[in-house]
Each structure stands twice: as C-alpha cells, then as structure tokens.
Amino acid sequence: AQSVAQPEDQVNVAEGNPLTVKCTYSVSGNPYLFWYVQYPNRGLQFLLKYITGDNLVKGSYGFEAEFNKSQTSCHLKKPSALVSDSALYFCAVRDLASGGSYIPTFGRGTSLIVHP
Amino acid sequence: GAGVSQSPSNKVTEKGKDVELRCDPISGHTALYWYRQRLGQGLEFLIYFQGNSAPDKSGLPSDRFSAERTGESVSTLTIQRTQQEDSAVYLCASSPTAQTYNEQFFGPGTRLTVL
C-alpha cells in the first residue's frame, strides 16, 4: 500500500527567503516520488522526481527536493522564493513493491504564498 | 510539441443530463489517466488506460461514470445522470509508457458545473 501526506495546507514565505514544502510518504517497498505545481486554472506541471541515487534532486524553476529514507520524507525546497512561485504544490508517490503501482497516490496539495 | 489537450474547457449542465469529456494525450504516450479535483482538494484517481490492456476502473465512484479509449489515442469520460456532487475539475494525464518512473503530463482540465 502507498500513501503520501502533505502536512501543511498553506505555506507563507517572503520573497527572497528560502522555502520548504513538506511531504512524507508510506510504502511497502522503495518509493518513486514526484513533485508537481499547479497554477490557477491550469493543469499540473511536473517539477522533479526522485527515483534512486542522490538524495538531493534538482528540478525545474530552481526547485530541488531532499529525499530522506529514514524520515520517509521528500521535501521540496528553493533557496530564494519568487512571488511567481505562488501556486499549489502536489507530492505524489509510487510504491515499487510487488512490481510497482502504475497509479501514483497524490497528496492533498500545499498552497504556497510568496509575499513581496 | 503539443501537450495534453482537453475539451471542453468549461461545461455547465443541468442535474440529470449526461456529459462527455474528451482528452487528447501526447502522441505516442501509451498510458492515460483520468482524475477528479474538487475545489480545494487533491487529485482523486478515476481510471487508467495502458495500451490495449483492460483499463483499471478501480477509482470510478459509481456506475454513472465510464470511460473509453481508442487504441493509444483519444479518451472520453462520460458521466450519466449528472449530480451536483459531480461538479469538479476533471484532469487527464498521459505518460510515455507504463513504467513507474515516468512522470505524468497533465492537460488543462475540464471544469464541470452541475446546476
């Protein structure tokens, strides 16, 4: 079974400050983890994914994710936030146990608000 | 190249009517997914197609919902006898293959409003 949690409904950060959007997961085997961003009235856009290897994954628009197996987390980070980063962010997981799930499980989403 | 497209972008219907939503995946993508996103909520999986295999319908909420896909191309999601709780954004996504490491490419969604 696979599940994912985004513990914060909303994250507020000042422009120029670092940002973190949290994601924790639960799987039976090893995880594949994905981050997506959704701007208003748009579909989801892929940001980055953790498959294996390096625990720090770099993605689009200056975002990166830090995977931590012992804490079963994969938090999304950016060193310096922009107002244009304000959007809804989704974490998704696939469990590789039993051949892997073709259907990822998505978190409820975290609304990121970057203040000028 | 062209991304995933969905039509219509908006659909307003009356309770009890049937609606049909369309998804055109990226050419060559064999995997196709439908999701429902209610206001302020996450993504709810509805159905998954992979090539010519039998679809995974485990997420369909009731027998009023059905979907078809012609080969590896267009898919249609049909909701019969619509109810007000069907109001949501319906998102379609495609992936190059069924491999679990593939990310999904999403369309812009169809916003369905049932009056």
PDB file of C-alpha atoms in Angstrom:
ATOM      1  CA  ALA A   1       0.000   0.000   0.000  1.00  0.00           C
ATOM      2  CA  GLN A   2       1.162   3.523  -0.689  1.00  0.00           C
ATOM      3  CA  SER A   3       0.193   6.837   0.833  1.00  0.00           C
ATOM      4  CA  VAL A   4       1.512  10.365   0.954  1.00  0.00           C
ATOM      5  CA  ALA A   5       0.905  13.269   3.293  1.00  0.00           C
ATOM      6  CA  GLN A   6       1.421  16.985   2.900  1.00  0.00           C
ATOM      7  CA  PRO A   7       1.038  18.213   6.465  1.00  0.00           C
ATOM      8  CA  GLU A   8       0.669  21.897   5.626  1.00  0.00           C
ATOM      9  CA  ASP A   9      -2.334  23.239   3.754  1.00  0.00           C
ATOM     10  CA  GLN A  10      -0.557  26.558   3.261  1.00  0.00           C
ATOM     11  CA  VAL A  11       2.990  27.885   3.454  1.00  0.00           C
ATOM     12  CA  ASN A  12       3.740  31.591   3.602  1.00  0.00           C
ATOM     13  CA  VAL A  13       7.190  32.955   2.831  1.00  0.00           C
ATOM     14  CA  ALA A  14       8.673  36.329   1.985  1.00  0.00           C
ATOM     15  CA  GLU A  15      10.194  36.857  -1.429  1.00  0.00           C
ATOM     16  CA  GLY A  16      13.914  36.139  -1.368  1.00  0.00           C
ATOM     17  CA  ASN A  17      13.680  33.785   1.603  1.00  0.00           C
ATOM     18  CA  PRO A  18      14.187  30.034   1.328  1.00  0.00           C
ATOM     19  CA  LEU A  19      11.088  27.904   1.104  1.00  0.00           C
ATOM     20  CA  THR A  20      10.243  24.351   2.087  1.00  0.00           C
ATOM     21  CA  VAL A  21       7.100  22.411   1.228  1.00  0.00           C
ATOM     22  CA  LYS A  22       6.856  19.180   3.186  1.00  0.00           C
ATOM     23  CA  CYS A  23       5.923  15.696   2.010  1.00  0.00           C
ATOM     24  CA  THR A  24       6.055  12.384   3.847  1.00  0.00           C
ATOM     25  CA  TYR A  25       5.205   9.008   2.417  1.00  0.00           C
ATOM     26  CA  SER A  26       4.476   5.411   3.320  1.00  0.00           C
ATOM     27  CA  VAL A  27       5.262   2.456   1.049  1.00  0.00           C
ATOM     28  CA  SER A  28       5.896  -1.264   1.360  1.00  0.00           C
ATOM     29  CA  GLY A  29       8.931  -1.276  -0.901  1.00  0.00           C
ATOM     30  CA  ASN A  30      11.013   1.541  -2.295  1.00  0.00           C
ATOM     31  CA  PRO A  31       9.401   4.783  -3.411  1.00  0.00           C
ATOM     32  CA  TYR A  32       9.379   6.823  -6.534  1.00  0.00           C
ATOM     33  CA  LEU A  33       8.441  10.384  -5.567  1.00  0.00           C
ATOM     34  CA  PHE A  34       7.201  13.190  -7.779  1.00  0.00           C
ATOM     35  CA  TRP A  35       6.506  16.887  -7.299  1.00  0.00           C
ATOM     36  CA  TYR A  36       4.072  18.868  -9.421  1.00  0.00           C
ATOM     37  CA  VAL A  37       2.967  22.504  -9.436  1.00  0.00           C
ATOM     38  CA  GLN A  38      -0.475  23.789 -10.346  1.00  0.00           C
ATOM     39  CA  TYR A  39      -1.053  27.415 -11.235  1.00  0.00           C
ATOM     40  CA  PRO A  40      -4.611  28.801 -11.080  1.00  0.00           C
ATOM     41  CA  ASN A  41      -6.945  27.340 -13.706  1.00  0.00           C
ATOM     42  CA  ARG A  42      -4.183  25.172 -15.110  1.00  0.00           C
ATOM     43  CA  GLY A  43      -3.288  21.511 -15.077  1.00  0.00           C
ATOM     44  CA  LEU A  44      -0.388  20.124 -13.074  1.00  0.00           C
ATOM     45  CA  GLN A  45       3.153  20.641 -14.310  1.00  0.00           C
ATOM     46  CA  PHE A  46       5.970  18.250 -13.466  1.00  0.00           C
ATOM     47  CA  LEU A  47       8.783  19.747 -11.356  1.00  0.00           C
ATOM     48  CA  LEU A  48      11.054  16.878 -10.410  1.00  0.00           C
ATOM     49  CA  LYS A  49      11.235  13.261  -9.360  1.00  0.00           C
ATOM     50  CA  TYR A  50      13.262  11.100  -7.014  1.00  0.00           C
ATOM     51  CA  ILE A  51      13.945   7.652  -8.400  1.00  0.00           C
ATOM     52  CA  THR A  52      17.172   6.466  -6.836  1.00  0.00           C
ATOM     53  CA  GLY A  53      20.674   7.612  -6.091  1.00  0.00           C
ATOM     54  CA  ASP A  54      21.487  11.106  -4.918  1.00  0.00           C
ATOM     55  CA  ASN A  55      19.233  12.292  -2.107  1.00  0.00           C
ATOM     56  CA  LEU A  56      19.198  15.840  -3.477  1.00  0.00           C
ATOM     57  CA  VAL A  57      17.315  16.099  -6.737  1.00  0.00           C
ATOM     58  CA  LYS A  58      17.277  19.223  -8.872  1.00  0.00           C
ATOM     59  CA  GLY A  59      14.271  20.179 -10.925  1.00  0.00           C
ATOM     60  CA  SER A  60      12.642  22.966 -12.900  1.00  0.00           C
ATOM     61  CA  TYR A  61      12.498  26.668 -11.968  1.00  0.00           C
ATOM     62  CA  GLY A  62      15.271  26.349  -9.369  1.00  0.00           C
ATOM     63  CA  PHE A  63      13.414  23.848  -7.219  1.00  0.00           C
ATOM     64  CA  GLU A  64      15.077  20.874  -5.593  1.00  0.00           C
ATOM     65  CA  ALA A  65      13.939  18.054  -3.351  1.00  0.00           C
ATOM     66  CA  GLU A  66      15.664  16.441  -0.423  1.00  0.00           C
ATOM     67  CA  PHE A  67      14.901  12.759  -0.023  1.00  0.00           C
ATOM     68  CA  ASN A  68      15.345  11.226   3.433  1.00  0.00           C
ATOM     69  CA  LYS A  69      14.675   7.500   3.678  1.00  0.00           C
ATOM     70  CA  SER A  70      14.921   7.261   7.464  1.00  0.00           C
ATOM     71  CA  GLN A  71      12.329  10.012   7.864  1.00  0.00           C
ATOM     72  CA  THR A  72      10.280   8.824   4.862  1.00  0.00           C
ATOM     73  CA  SER A  73      10.209  12.354   3.537  1.00  0.00           C
ATOM     74  CA  CYS A  74      10.874  14.194   0.332  1.00  0.00           C
ATOM     75  CA  HIS A  75      10.577  17.903   0.983  1.00  0.00           C
ATOM     76  CA  LEU A  76      10.526  20.435  -1.830  1.00  0.00           C
ATOM     77  CA  LYS A  77      12.939  23.325  -1.427  1.00  0.00           C
ATOM     78  CA  LYS A  78      14.073  26.504  -3.122  1.00  0.00           C
ATOM     79  CA  PRO A  79      16.881  28.743  -1.852  1.00  0.00           C
ATOM     80  CA  SER A  80      15.196  32.033  -2.770  1.00  0.00           C
ATOM     81  CA  ALA A  81      11.443  32.309  -3.317  1.00  0.00           C
ATOM     82  CA  LEU A  82       9.837  34.413  -6.026  1.00  0.00           C
ATOM     83  CA  VAL A  83       6.335  35.890  -5.993  1.00  0.00           C
ATOM     84  CA  SER A  84       5.734  33.939  -9.197  1.00  0.00           C
ATOM     85  CA  ASP A  85       6.310  30.684  -7.271  1.00  0.00           C
ATOM     86  CA  SER A  86       2.942  31.207  -5.585  1.00  0.00           C
ATOM     87  CA  ALA A  87       0.885  28.168  -6.597  1.00  0.00           C
ATOM     88  CA  LEU A  88      -0.435  24.821  -5.416  1.00  0.00           C
ATOM     89  CA  TYR A  89       2.182  22.090  -4.995  1.00  0.00           C
ATOM     90  CA  PHE A  90       1.475  18.373  -5.055  1.00  0.00           C
ATOM     91  CA  CYS A  91       3.617  15.460  -3.931  1.00  0.00           C
ATOM     92  CA  ALA A  92       2.934  12.005  -5.394  1.00  0.00           C
ATOM     93  CA  VAL A  93       4.325   8.546  -4.632  1.00  0.00           C
ATOM     94  CA  ARG A  94       4.554   5.196  -6.360  1.00  0.00           C
ATOM     95  CA  ASP A  95       5.414   2.026  -4.411  1.00  0.00           C
ATOM     96  CA  LEU A  96       7.855  -0.285  -6.132  1.00  0.00           C
ATOM     97  CA  ALA A  97       6.798  -3.285  -4.061  1.00  0.00           C
ATOM     98  CA  SER A  98       5.174  -6.134  -5.992  1.00  0.00           C
ATOM     99  CA  GLY A  99       6.288  -4.769  -9.336  1.00  0.00           C
ATOM    100  CA  GLY A 100       5.231  -1.240  -8.653  1.00  0.00           C
ATOM    101  CA  SER A 101       1.995   0.661  -8.896  1.00  0.00           C
ATOM    102  CA  TYR A 102       1.106   2.268 -12.188  1.00  0.00           C
ATOM    103  CA  ILE A 103      -1.192   4.646 -10.367  1.00  0.00           C
ATOM    104  CA  PRO A 104       0.509   7.235  -8.187  1.00  0.00           C
ATOM    105  CA  THR A 105      -1.083   8.491  -4.988  1.00  0.00           C
ATOM    106  CA  PHE A 106      -1.228  12.270  -4.691  1.00  0.00           C
ATOM    107  CA  GLY A 107      -1.148  14.389  -1.576  1.00  0.00           C
ATOM    108  CA  ARG A 108      -3.852  16.947  -0.886  1.00  0.00           C
ATOM    109  CA  GLY A 109      -1.638  19.774  -2.039  1.00  0.00           C
ATOM    110  CA  THR A 110       0.059  22.710  -0.302  1.00  0.00           C
ATOM    111  CA  SER A 111      -0.708  26.275  -1.247  1.00  0.00           C
ATOM    112  CA  LEU A 112       2.486  28.314  -1.377  1.00  0.00           C
ATOM    113  CA  ILE A 113       2.100  32.055  -0.993  1.00  0.00           C
ATOM    114  CA  VAL A 114       5.148  34.218  -1.544  1.00  0.00           C
ATOM    115  CA  HIS A 115       4.760  37.759  -0.256  1.00  0.00           C
ATOM    116  CA  PRO A 116       6.572  40.656  -1.962  1.00  0.00           C
TER     117      PRO A 116
ATOM    118  CA  GLY B   1       5.389  19.563 -29.376  1.00  0.00           C
ATOM    119  CA  ALA B   2       1.734  19.617 -28.434  1.00  0.00           C
ATOM    120  CA  GLY B   3       0.820  18.779 -24.882  1.00  0.00           C
ATOM    121  CA  VAL B   4      -2.242  17.032 -23.499  1.00  0.00           C
ATOM    122  CA  SER B   5      -5.424  18.768 -24.568  1.00  0.00           C
ATOM    123  CA  GLN B   6      -8.882  18.534 -23.079  1.00  0.00           C
ATOM    124  CA  SER B   7     -12.264  19.713 -24.269  1.00  0.00           C
ATOM    125  CA  PRO B   8     -14.404  21.467 -23.429  1.00  0.00           C
ATOM    126  CA  SER B   9     -12.531  23.717 -21.028  1.00  0.00           C
ATOM    127  CA  ASN B  10     -15.763  24.517 -19.234  1.00  0.00           C
ATOM    128  CA  LYS B  11     -19.067  22.680 -19.139  1.00  0.00           C
ATOM    129  CA  VAL B  12     -22.229  23.770 -17.381  1.00  0.00           C
ATOM    130  CA  THR B  13     -25.052  21.275 -17.318  1.00  0.00           C
ATOM    131  CA  GLU B  14     -28.282  20.612 -15.536  1.00  0.00           C
ATOM    132  CA  LYS B  15     -28.711  17.881 -12.976  1.00  0.00           C
ATOM    133  CA  GLY B  16     -29.733  14.639 -14.639  1.00  0.00           C
ATOM    134  CA  LYS B  17     -28.096  15.346 -18.006  1.00  0.00           C
ATOM    135  CA  ASP B  18     -25.262  13.281 -19.466  1.00  0.00           C
ATOM    136  CA  VAL B  19     -21.886  14.866 -20.243  1.00  0.00           C
ATOM    137  CA  GLU B  20     -18.914  13.707 -22.264  1.00  0.00           C
ATOM    138  CA  LEU B  21     -15.389  14.985 -21.654  1.00  0.00           C
ATOM    139  CA  ARG B  22     -12.565  14.495 -24.114  1.00  0.00           C
ATOM    140  CA  CYS B  23      -8.838  14.031 -23.700  1.00  0.00           C
ATOM    141  CA  ASP B  24      -6.177  14.027 -26.407  1.00  0.00           C
ATOM    142  CA  PRO B  25      -2.939  12.659 -24.955  1.00  0.00           C
ATOM    143  CA  ILE B  26       0.532  13.401 -26.215  1.00  0.00           C
ATOM    144  CA  SER B  27       1.184  11.410 -29.369  1.00  0.00           C
ATOM    145  CA  GLY B  28       2.932   8.125 -28.610  1.00  0.00           C
ATOM    146  CA  HIS B  29       2.012   8.085 -24.940  1.00  0.00           C
ATOM    147  CA  THR B  30       0.601   4.693 -24.073  1.00  0.00           C
ATOM    148  CA  ALA B  31      -0.589   5.405 -20.524  1.00  0.00           C
ATOM    149  CA  LEU B  32      -3.576   7.657 -19.864  1.00  0.00           C
ATOM    150  CA  TYR B  33      -5.180   8.657 -16.554  1.00  0.00           C
ATOM    151  CA  TRP B  34      -8.338  10.495 -15.516  1.00  0.00           C
ATOM    152  CA  TYR B  35      -8.554  12.341 -12.201  1.00  0.00           C
ATOM    153  CA  ARG B  36     -11.171  14.417 -10.446  1.00  0.00           C
ATOM    154  CA  GLN B  37     -10.208  17.514  -8.456  1.00  0.00           C
ATOM    155  CA  ARG B  38     -12.877  19.007  -6.253  1.00  0.00           C
ATOM    156  CA  LEU B  39     -12.495  22.595  -5.130  1.00  0.00           C
ATOM    157  CA  GLY B  40      -9.689  22.902  -2.611  1.00  0.00           C
ATOM    158  CA  GLN B  41      -8.926  19.202  -2.658  1.00  0.00           C
ATOM    159  CA  GLY B  42      -6.306  16.884  -4.036  1.00  0.00           C
ATOM    160  CA  LEU B  43      -6.487  14.593  -7.028  1.00  0.00           C
ATOM    161  CA  GLU B  44      -8.874  11.664  -6.954  1.00  0.00           C
ATOM    162  CA  PHE B  45      -7.926   8.836  -9.316  1.00  0.00           C
ATOM    163  CA  LEU B  46     -10.737   7.672 -11.585  1.00  0.00           C
ATOM    164  CA  ILE B  47      -9.442   5.354 -14.329  1.00  0.00           C
ATOM    165  CA  TYR B  48      -6.195   4.266 -16.013  1.00  0.00           C
ATOM    166  CA  PHE B  49      -5.571   3.000 -19.544  1.00  0.00           C
ATOM    167  CA  GLN B  50      -2.383   1.301 -20.713  1.00  0.00           C
ATOM    168  CA  GLY B  51      -2.152   0.413 -24.386  1.00  0.00           C
ATOM    169  CA  ASN B  52      -4.608  -2.330 -25.302  1.00  0.00           C
ATOM    170  CA  SER B  53      -4.797  -3.769 -21.789  1.00  0.00           C
ATOM    171  CA  ALA B  54      -8.027  -3.783 -19.817  1.00  0.00           C
ATOM    172  CA  PRO B  55      -8.391  -0.433 -18.048  1.00  0.00           C
ATOM    173  CA  ASP B  56      -8.096  -0.084 -14.288  1.00  0.00           C
ATOM    174  CA  LYS B  57     -11.509   1.260 -13.306  1.00  0.00           C
ATOM    175  CA  SER B  58     -10.996   0.951  -9.566  1.00  0.00           C
ATOM    176  CA  GLY B  59     -11.380   4.675  -8.932  1.00  0.00           C
ATOM    177  CA  LEU B  60     -14.700   5.250 -10.664  1.00  0.00           C
ATOM    178  CA  PRO B  61     -17.091   6.467  -7.945  1.00  0.00           C
ATOM    179  CA  SER B  62     -20.280   4.968  -9.371  1.00  0.00           C
ATOM    180  CA  ASP B  63     -21.700   3.203 -12.405  1.00  0.00           C
ATOM    181  CA  ARG B  64     -22.729   6.599 -13.751  1.00  0.00           C
ATOM    182  CA  PHE B  65     -19.090   7.109 -14.690  1.00  0.00           C
ATOM    183  CA  SER B  66     -17.484   5.367 -17.644  1.00  0.00           C
ATOM    184  CA  ALA B  67     -14.552   5.971 -19.947  1.00  0.00           C
ATOM    185  CA  GLU B  68     -13.274   4.698 -23.243  1.00  0.00           C
ATOM    186  CA  ARG B  69     -10.048   4.973 -25.122  1.00  0.00           C
ATOM    187  CA  THR B  70      -9.465   4.186 -28.770  1.00  0.00           C
ATOM    188  CA  GLY B  71      -6.142   2.407 -29.036  1.00  0.00           C
ATOM    189  CA  GLU B  72      -3.465   4.758 -27.769  1.00  0.00           C
ATOM    190  CA  SER B  73      -5.240   7.961 -28.712  1.00  0.00           C
ATOM    191  CA  VAL B  74      -8.282   9.923 -27.652  1.00  0.00           C
ATOM    192  CA  SER B  75     -10.174   9.112 -24.473  1.00  0.00           C
ATOM    193  CA  THR B  76     -13.657  10.153 -23.437  1.00  0.00           C
ATOM    194  CA  LEU B  77     -15.042  10.239 -19.914  1.00  0.00           C
ATOM    195  CA  THR B  78     -18.823  10.024 -19.737  1.00  0.00           C
ATOM    196  CA  ILE B  79     -20.908  10.944 -16.714  1.00  0.00           C
ATOM    197  CA  GLN B  80     -24.535   9.905 -16.930  1.00  0.00           C
ATOM    198  CA  ARG B  81     -27.379  11.499 -14.979  1.00  0.00           C
ATOM    199  CA  THR B  82     -25.084  14.132 -13.516  1.00  0.00           C
ATOM    200  CA  GLN B  83     -25.457  15.147  -9.886  1.00  0.00           C
ATOM    201  CA  GLN B  84     -24.374  18.341  -8.175  1.00  0.00           C
ATOM    202  CA  GLU B  85     -21.593  16.481  -6.362  1.00  0.00           C
ATOM    203  CA  ASP B  86     -20.055  15.716  -9.767  1.00  0.00           C
ATOM    204  CA  SER B  87     -19.084  19.394 -10.033  1.00  0.00           C
ATOM    205  CA  ALA B  88     -15.283  19.458 -10.176  1.00  0.00           C
ATOM    206  CA  VAL B  89     -12.333  19.865 -12.483  1.00  0.00           C
ATOM    207  CA  TYR B  90     -11.621  16.688 -14.440  1.00  0.00           C
ATOM    208  CA  LEU B  91      -7.968  16.277 -15.310  1.00  0.00           C
ATOM    209  CA  CYS B  92      -6.444  13.961 -17.867  1.00  0.00           C
ATOM    210  CA  ALA B  93      -2.781  12.940 -17.855  1.00  0.00           C
ATOM    211  CA  SER B  94      -0.604  10.800 -20.092  1.00  0.00           C
ATOM    212  CA  SER B  95       2.778   9.104 -19.746  1.00  0.00           C
ATOM    213  CA  PRO B  96       5.179   7.738 -22.367  1.00  0.00           C
ATOM    214  CA  THR B  97       4.886   4.173 -21.061  1.00  0.00           C
ATOM    215  CA  ALA B  98       3.578   2.304 -18.065  1.00  0.00           C
ATOM    216  CA  GLN B  99       6.970   2.393 -16.387  1.00  0.00           C
ATOM    217  CA  THR B 100       6.613   3.539 -12.808  1.00  0.00           C
ATOM    218  CA  TYR B 101       9.466   6.030 -13.043  1.00  0.00           C
ATOM    219  CA  ASN B 102       7.674   8.082 -15.697  1.00  0.00           C
ATOM    220  CA  GLU B 103       6.171  11.385 -14.723  1.00  0.00           C
ATOM    221  CA  GLN B 104       2.714  12.369 -15.920  1.00  0.00           C
ATOM    222  CA  PHE B 105       1.845  15.151 -18.346  1.00  0.00           C
ATOM    223  CA  PHE B 106      -1.411  16.845 -17.462  1.00  0.00           C
ATOM    224  CA  GLY B 107      -3.971  18.614 -19.566  1.00  0.00           C
ATOM    225  CA  PRO B 108      -5.540  21.922 -18.507  1.00  0.00           C
ATOM    226  CA  GLY B 109      -8.680  20.198 -17.253  1.00  0.00           C
ATOM    227  CA  THR B 110     -12.408  20.490 -17.860  1.00  0.00           C
ATOM    228  CA  ARG B 111     -14.338  22.443 -15.256  1.00  0.00           C
ATOM    229  CA  LEU B 112     -17.742  20.798 -14.857  1.00  0.00           C
ATOM    230  CA  THR B 113     -20.547  22.634 -13.111  1.00  0.00           C
ATOM    231  CA  VAL B 114     -23.804  20.806 -12.459  1.00  0.00           C
ATOM    232  CA  LEU B 115     -26.690  23.113 -11.634  1.00  0.00           C
TER     233      LEU B 115
END
